[in-house]
PDB file of C-alpha atoms in Angstrom:
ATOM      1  CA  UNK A   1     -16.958   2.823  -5.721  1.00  0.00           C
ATOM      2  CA  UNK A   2     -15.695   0.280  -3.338  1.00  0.00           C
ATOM      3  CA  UNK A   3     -14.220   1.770  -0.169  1.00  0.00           C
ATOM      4  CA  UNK A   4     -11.932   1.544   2.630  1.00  0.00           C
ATOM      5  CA  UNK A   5     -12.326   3.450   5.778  1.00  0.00           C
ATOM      6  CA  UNK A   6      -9.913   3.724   9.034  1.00  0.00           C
ATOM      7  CA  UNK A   7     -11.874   4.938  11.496  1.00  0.00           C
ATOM      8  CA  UNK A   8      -8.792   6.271  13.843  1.00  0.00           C
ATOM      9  CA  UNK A   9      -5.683   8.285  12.257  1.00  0.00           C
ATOM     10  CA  UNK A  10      -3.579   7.793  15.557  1.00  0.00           C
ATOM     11  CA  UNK A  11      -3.804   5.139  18.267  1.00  0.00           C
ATOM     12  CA  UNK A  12      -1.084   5.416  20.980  1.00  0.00           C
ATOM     13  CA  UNK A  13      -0.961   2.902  23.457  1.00  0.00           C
ATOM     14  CA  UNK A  14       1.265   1.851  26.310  1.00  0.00           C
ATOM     15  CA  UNK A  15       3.537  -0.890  25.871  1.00  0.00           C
ATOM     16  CA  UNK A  16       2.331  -4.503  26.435  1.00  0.00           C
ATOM     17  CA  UNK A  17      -1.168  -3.472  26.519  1.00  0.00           C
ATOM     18  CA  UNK A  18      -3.989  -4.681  23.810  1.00  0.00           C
ATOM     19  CA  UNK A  19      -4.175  -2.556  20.491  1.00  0.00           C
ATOM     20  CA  UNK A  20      -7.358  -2.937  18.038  1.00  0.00           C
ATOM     21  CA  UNK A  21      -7.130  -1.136  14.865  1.00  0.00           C
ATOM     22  CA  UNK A  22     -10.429  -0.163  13.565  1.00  0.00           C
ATOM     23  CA  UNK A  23     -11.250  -0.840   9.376  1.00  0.00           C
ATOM     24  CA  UNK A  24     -14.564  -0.694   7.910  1.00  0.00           C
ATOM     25  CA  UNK A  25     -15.420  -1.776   3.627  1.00  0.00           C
ATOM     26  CA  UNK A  26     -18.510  -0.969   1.808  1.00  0.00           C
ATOM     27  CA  UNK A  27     -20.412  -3.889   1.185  1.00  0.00           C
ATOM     28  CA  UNK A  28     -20.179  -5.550  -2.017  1.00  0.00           C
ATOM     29  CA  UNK A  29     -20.697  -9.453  -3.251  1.00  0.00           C
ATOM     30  CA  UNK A  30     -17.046 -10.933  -2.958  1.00  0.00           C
ATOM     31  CA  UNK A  31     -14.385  -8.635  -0.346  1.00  0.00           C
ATOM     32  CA  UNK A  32     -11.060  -9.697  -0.271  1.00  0.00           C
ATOM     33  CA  UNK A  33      -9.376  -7.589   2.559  1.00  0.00           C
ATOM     34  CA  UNK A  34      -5.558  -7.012   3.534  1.00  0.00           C
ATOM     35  CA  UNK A  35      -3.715  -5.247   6.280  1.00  0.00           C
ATOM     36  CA  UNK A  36      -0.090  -3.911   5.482  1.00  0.00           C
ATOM     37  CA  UNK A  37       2.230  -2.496   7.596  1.00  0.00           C
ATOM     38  CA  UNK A  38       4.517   0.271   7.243  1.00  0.00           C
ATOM     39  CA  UNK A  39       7.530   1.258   9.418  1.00  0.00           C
ATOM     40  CA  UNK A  40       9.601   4.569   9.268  1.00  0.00           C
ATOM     41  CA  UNK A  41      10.759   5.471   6.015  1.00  0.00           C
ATOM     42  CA  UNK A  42      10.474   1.782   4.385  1.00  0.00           C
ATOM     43  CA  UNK A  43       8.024   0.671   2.175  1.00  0.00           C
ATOM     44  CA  UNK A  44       4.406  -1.866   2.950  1.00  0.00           C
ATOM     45  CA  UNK A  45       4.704  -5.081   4.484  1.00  0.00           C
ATOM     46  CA  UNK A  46       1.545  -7.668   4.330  1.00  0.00           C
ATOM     47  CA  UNK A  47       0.497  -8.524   7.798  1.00  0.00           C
ATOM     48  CA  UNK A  48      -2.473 -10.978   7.061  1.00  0.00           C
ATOM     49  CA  UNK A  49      -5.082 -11.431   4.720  1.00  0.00           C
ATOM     50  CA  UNK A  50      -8.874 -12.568   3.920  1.00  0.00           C
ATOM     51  CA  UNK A  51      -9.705 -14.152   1.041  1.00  0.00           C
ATOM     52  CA  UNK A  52     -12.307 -16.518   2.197  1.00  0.00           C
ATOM     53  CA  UNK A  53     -13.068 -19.585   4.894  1.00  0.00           C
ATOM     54  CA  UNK A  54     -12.443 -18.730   8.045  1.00  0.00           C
ATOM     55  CA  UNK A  55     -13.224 -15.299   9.707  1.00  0.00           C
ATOM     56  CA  UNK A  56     -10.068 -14.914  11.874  1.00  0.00           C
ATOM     57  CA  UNK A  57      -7.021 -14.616  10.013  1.00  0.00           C
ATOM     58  CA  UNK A  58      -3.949 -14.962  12.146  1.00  0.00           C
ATOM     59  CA  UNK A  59      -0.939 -12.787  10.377  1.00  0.00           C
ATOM     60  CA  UNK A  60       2.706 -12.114  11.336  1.00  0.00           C
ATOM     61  CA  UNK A  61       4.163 -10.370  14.753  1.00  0.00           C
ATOM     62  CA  UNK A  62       1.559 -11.693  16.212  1.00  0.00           C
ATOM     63  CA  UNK A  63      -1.506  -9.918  14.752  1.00  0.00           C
ATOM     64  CA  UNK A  64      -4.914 -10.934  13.996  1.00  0.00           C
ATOM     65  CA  UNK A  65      -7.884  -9.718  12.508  1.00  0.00           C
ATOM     66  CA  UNK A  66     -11.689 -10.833  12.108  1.00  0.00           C
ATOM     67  CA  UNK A  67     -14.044 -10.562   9.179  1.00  0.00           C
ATOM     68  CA  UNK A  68     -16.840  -9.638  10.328  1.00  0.00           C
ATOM     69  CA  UNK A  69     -19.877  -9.349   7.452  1.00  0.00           C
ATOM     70  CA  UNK A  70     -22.764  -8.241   9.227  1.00  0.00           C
ATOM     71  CA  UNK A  71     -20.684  -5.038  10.439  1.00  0.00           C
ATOM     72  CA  UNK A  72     -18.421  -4.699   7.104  1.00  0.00           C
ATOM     73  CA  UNK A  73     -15.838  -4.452   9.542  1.00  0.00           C
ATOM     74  CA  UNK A  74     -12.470  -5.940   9.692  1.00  0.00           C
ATOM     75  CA  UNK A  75     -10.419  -4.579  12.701  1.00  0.00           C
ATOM     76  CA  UNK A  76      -6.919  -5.757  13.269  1.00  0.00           C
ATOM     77  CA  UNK A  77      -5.874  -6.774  17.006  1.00  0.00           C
ATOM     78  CA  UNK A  78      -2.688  -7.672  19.052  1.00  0.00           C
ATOM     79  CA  UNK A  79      -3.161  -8.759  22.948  1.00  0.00           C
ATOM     80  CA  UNK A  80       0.335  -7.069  24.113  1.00  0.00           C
ATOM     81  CA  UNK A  81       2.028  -4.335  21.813  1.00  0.00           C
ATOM     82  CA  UNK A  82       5.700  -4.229  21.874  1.00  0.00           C
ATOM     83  CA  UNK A  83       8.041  -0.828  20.901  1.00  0.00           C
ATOM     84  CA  UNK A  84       8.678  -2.450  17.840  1.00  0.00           C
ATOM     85  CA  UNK A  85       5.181  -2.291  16.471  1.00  0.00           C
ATOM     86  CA  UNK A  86       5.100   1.481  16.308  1.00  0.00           C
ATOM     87  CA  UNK A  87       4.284   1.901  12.512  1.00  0.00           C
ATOM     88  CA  UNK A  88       1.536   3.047  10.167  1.00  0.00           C
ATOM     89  CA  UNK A  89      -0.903   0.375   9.356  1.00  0.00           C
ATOM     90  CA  UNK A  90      -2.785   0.119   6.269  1.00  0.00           C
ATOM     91  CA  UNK A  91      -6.240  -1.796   5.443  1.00  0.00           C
ATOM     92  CA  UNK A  92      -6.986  -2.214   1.741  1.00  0.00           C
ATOM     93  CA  UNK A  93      -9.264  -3.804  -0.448  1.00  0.00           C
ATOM     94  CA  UNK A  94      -9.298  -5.793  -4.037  1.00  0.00           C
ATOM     95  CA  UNK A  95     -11.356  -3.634  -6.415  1.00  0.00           C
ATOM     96  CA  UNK A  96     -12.643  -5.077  -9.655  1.00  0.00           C
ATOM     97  CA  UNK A  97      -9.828  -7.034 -11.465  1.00  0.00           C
ATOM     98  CA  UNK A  98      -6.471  -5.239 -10.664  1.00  0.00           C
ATOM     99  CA  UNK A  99      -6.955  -2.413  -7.976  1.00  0.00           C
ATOM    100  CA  UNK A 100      -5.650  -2.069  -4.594  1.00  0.00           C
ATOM    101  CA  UNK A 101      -7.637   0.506  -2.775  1.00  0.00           C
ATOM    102  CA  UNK A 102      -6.337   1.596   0.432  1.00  0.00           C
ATOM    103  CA  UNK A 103      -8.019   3.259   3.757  1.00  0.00           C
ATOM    104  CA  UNK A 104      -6.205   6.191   4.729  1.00  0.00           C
ATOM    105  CA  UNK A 105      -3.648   4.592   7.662  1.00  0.00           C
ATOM    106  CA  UNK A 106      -3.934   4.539  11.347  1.00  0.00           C
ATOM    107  CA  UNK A 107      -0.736   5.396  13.350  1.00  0.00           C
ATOM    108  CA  UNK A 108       0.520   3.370  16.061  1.00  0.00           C
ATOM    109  CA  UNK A 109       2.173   4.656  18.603  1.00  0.00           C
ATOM    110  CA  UNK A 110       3.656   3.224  21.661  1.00  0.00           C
ATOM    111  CA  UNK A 111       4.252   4.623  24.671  1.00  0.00           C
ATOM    112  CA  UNK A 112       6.818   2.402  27.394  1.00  0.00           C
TER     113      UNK A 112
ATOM    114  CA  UNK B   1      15.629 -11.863  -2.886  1.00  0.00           C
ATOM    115  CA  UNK B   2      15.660  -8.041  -3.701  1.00  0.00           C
ATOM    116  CA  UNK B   3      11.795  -8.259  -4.301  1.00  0.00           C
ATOM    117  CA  UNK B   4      11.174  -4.750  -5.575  1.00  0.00           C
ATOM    118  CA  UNK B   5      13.679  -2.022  -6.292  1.00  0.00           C
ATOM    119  CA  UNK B   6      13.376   1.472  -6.640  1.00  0.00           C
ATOM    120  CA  UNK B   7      15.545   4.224  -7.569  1.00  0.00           C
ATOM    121  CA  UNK B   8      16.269   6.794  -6.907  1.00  0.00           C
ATOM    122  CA  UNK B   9      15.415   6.561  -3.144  1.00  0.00           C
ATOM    123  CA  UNK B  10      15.767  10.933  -3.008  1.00  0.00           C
ATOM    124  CA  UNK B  11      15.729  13.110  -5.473  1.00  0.00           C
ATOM    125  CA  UNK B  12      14.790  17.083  -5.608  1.00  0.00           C
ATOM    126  CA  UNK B  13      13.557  18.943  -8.451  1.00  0.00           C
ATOM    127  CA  UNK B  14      12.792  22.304  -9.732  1.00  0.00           C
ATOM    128  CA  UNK B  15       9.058  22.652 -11.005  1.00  0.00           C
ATOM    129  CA  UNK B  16       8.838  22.244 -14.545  1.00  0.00           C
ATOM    130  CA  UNK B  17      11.868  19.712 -14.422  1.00  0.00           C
ATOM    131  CA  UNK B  18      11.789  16.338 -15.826  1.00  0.00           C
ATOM    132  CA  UNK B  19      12.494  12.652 -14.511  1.00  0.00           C
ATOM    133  CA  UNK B  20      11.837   9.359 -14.092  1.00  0.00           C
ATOM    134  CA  UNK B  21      11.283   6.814 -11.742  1.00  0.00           C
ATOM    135  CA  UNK B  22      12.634   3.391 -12.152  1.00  0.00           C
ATOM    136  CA  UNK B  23      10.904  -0.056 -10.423  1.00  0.00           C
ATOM    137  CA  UNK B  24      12.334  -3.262 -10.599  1.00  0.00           C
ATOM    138  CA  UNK B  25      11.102  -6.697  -9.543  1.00  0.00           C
ATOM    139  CA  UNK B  26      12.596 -10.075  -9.550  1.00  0.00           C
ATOM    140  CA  UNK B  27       9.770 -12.029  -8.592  1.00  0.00           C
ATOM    141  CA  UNK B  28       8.465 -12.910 -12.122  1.00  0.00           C
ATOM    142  CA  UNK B  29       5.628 -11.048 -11.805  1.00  0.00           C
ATOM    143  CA  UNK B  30       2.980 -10.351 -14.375  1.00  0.00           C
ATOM    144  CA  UNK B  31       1.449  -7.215 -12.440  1.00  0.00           C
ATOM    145  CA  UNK B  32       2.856  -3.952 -11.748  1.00  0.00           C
ATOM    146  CA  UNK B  33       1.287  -0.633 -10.088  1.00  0.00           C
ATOM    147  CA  UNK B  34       2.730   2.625  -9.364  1.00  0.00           C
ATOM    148  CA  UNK B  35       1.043   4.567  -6.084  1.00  0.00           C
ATOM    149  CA  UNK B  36       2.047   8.166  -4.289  1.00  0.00           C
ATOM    150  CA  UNK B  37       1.124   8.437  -0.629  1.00  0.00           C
ATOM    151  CA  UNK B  38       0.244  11.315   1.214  1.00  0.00           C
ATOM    152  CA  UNK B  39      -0.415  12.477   4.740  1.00  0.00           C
ATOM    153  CA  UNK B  40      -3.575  11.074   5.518  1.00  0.00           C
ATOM    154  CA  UNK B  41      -4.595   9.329   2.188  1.00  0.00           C
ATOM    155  CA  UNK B  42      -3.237   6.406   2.089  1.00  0.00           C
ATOM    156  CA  UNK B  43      -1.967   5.656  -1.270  1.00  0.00           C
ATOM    157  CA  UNK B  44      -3.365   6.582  -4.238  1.00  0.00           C
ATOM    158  CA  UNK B  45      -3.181   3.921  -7.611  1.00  0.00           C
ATOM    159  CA  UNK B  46      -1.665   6.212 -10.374  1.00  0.00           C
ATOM    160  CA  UNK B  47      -0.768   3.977 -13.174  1.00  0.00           C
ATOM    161  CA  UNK B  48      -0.762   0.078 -13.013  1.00  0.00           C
ATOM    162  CA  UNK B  49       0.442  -2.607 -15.625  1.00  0.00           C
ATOM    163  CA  UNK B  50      -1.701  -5.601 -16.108  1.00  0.00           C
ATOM    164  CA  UNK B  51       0.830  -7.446 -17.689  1.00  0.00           C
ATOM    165  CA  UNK B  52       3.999  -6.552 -20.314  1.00  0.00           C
ATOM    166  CA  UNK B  53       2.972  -4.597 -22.865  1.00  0.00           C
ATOM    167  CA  UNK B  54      -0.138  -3.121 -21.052  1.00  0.00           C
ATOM    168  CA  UNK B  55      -0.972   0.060 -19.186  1.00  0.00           C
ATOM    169  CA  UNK B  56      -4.147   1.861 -17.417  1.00  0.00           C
ATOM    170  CA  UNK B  57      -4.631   4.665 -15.842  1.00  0.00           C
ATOM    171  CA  UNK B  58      -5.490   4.946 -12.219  1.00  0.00           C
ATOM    172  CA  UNK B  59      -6.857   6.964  -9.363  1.00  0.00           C
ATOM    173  CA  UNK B  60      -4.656  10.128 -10.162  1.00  0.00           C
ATOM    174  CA  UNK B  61      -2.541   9.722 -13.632  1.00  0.00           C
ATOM    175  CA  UNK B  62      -2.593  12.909 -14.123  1.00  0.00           C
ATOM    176  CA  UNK B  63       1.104  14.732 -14.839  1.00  0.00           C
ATOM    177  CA  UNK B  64       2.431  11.177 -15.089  1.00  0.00           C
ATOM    178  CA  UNK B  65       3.356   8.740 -17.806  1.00  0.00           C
ATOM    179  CA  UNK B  66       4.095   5.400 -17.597  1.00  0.00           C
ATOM    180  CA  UNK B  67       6.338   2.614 -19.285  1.00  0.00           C
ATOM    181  CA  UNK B  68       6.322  -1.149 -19.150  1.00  0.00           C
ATOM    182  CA  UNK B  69       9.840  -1.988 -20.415  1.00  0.00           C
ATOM    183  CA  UNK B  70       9.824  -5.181 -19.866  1.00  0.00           C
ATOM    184  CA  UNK B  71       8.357  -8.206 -17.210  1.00  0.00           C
ATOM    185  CA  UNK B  72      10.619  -6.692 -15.105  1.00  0.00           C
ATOM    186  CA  UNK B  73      10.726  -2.637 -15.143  1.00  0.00           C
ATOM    187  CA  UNK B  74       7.892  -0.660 -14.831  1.00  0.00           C
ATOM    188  CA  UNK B  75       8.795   3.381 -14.848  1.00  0.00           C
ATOM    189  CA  UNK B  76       7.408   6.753 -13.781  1.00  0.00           C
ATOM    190  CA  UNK B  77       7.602  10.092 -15.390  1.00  0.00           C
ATOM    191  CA  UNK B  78       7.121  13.261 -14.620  1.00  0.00           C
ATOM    192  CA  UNK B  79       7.225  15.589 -17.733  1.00  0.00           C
ATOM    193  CA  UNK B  80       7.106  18.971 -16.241  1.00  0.00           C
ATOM    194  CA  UNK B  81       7.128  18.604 -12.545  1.00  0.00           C
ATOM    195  CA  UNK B  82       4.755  20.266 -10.224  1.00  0.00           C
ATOM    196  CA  UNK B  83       5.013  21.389  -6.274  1.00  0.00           C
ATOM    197  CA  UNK B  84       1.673  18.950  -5.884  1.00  0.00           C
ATOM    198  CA  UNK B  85       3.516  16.085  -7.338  1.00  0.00           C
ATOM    199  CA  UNK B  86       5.592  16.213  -4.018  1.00  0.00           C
ATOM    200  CA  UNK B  87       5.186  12.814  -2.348  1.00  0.00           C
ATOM    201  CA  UNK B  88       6.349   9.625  -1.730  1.00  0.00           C
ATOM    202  CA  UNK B  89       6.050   7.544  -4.441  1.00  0.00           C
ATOM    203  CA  UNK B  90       6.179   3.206  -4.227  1.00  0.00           C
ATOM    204  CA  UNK B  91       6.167   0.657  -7.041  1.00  0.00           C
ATOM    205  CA  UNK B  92       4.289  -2.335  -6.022  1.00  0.00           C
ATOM    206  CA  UNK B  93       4.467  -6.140  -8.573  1.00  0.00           C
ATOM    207  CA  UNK B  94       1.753  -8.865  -7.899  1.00  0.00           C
ATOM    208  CA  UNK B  95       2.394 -12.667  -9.263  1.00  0.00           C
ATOM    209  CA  UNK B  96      -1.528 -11.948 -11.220  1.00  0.00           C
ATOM    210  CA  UNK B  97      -3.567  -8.651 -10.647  1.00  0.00           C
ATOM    211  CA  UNK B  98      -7.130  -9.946  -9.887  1.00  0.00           C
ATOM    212  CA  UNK B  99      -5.854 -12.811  -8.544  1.00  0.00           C
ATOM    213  CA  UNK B 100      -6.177 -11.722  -4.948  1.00  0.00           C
ATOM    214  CA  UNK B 101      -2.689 -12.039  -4.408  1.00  0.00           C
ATOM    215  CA  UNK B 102      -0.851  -9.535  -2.000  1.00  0.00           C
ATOM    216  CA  UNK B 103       1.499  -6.967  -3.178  1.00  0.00           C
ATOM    217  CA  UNK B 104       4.735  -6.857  -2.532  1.00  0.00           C
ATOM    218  CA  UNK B 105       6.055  -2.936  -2.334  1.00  0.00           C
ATOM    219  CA  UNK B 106       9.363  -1.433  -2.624  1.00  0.00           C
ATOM    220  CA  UNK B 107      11.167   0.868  -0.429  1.00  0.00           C
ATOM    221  CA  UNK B 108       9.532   4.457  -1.932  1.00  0.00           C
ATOM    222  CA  UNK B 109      11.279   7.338  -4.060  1.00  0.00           C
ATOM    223  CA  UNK B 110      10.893  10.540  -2.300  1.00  0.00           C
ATOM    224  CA  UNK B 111      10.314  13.355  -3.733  1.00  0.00           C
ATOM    225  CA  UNK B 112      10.253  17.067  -3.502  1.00  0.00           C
ATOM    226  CA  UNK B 113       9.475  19.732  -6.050  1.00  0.00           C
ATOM    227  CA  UNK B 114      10.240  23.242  -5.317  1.00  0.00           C
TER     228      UNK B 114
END
């Protein structure tokens, strides 16, 4: 089965410094990848997404994330983290004609 | 644009109690899935609706039963509710499953069986 994996359950960082947010798919012809965001006690936002073309996808609140094939890898990255990023984030996956499958989250935390 | 609604936002039952959840989406969407999330699982597909009139099972269906009113409600029950059915539970619409199209998810139902 197609798969999703988060590599890290919790990140904390300090405010204003980088953040990369690790997500890894198994292989398969066609991947079309997401990243969704979720803050305290609401319900998933979509930060960005890769359907196809280019291999950095610029999303909202100033994230980013690259496809990368070779390393079935797309991590999800933000220069300078603000307070107001702290959140669960979500990478998920298309699978066959109607599924969204869905690593298992990676929680941001930020520090000041 | 209320996008996807869900209600109730609480509710806590009894195990072997009944209930339903209702999802409602005023995007015109043709696709609508029903997912429970859990510490350190992500979510989990449980039923989805391809279109109206349609329904499949997902990842975990079981203890649940679905209903496709209409193009517009998609609902969740729980005939005889279980401790391990405690969870957060989100509807989610999409303009075309298979289309690649994002999701859009509501707010989440939580819920707690004793």
């Amino acid at each position: 089965a197609q798969s999703v994996t988060q590599l890290d359950s919790q990140v904390p960082v300090f405010e204003e410094a980088p953040v990369e947010l690790r997500c890894n798919y198994s292989s398969s012809v066609s991947v079309y990848l997401f990243w969704y965001v979720q803050y305290p006690n609401q319900g998933l936002q979509l930060l960005l997404k890769y359907l196809s073309g280019s291999t950095l996808v610029k999303g909202i609140n100033g994230f980013e994330a690259e496809f990368n094939k070779s390393q079935t890898s797309f991590h999800l990255r933000k220069p300078s983290v603000h307070i107001s990023d702290t959140a669960e984030y979500f990478c998920a996956r298309i699978q066959g004609a109607q599924k969204l499958v869905f690593g298992q989250g990676t929680r941001l935390t930020i520090n000041p | 644009n209320a996008g996807v609604t869900q209600t109730p936002k609480f509710q806590v039952l009894k195990t072997g109690q009944s209930m339903t959840l209702q999802c409602a989406q005023d995007m015109n969407h043709n696709s609508m899935y029903w997912y429970r999330q859990d510490p350190g699982m992500g979510l989990r597909l449980i039923y989805y609706s391809a279109s109206e009139g349609t329904t499949d099972k997902g990842e975990v269906p079981n203890g649940y039963n679905v209903s496709r009113l209409n193009k517009r409600e998609f609902s969740l029950r729980l005939e005889s509710a279980a401790p391990s059915q405690t969870s957060v539970y989100f509807c989610a619409s999409t303009q075309i499953g298979g289309s690649n199209q994002p999701q859009h998810f509501g707010d989440g139902t939580r819920l707690s069986i004793l």
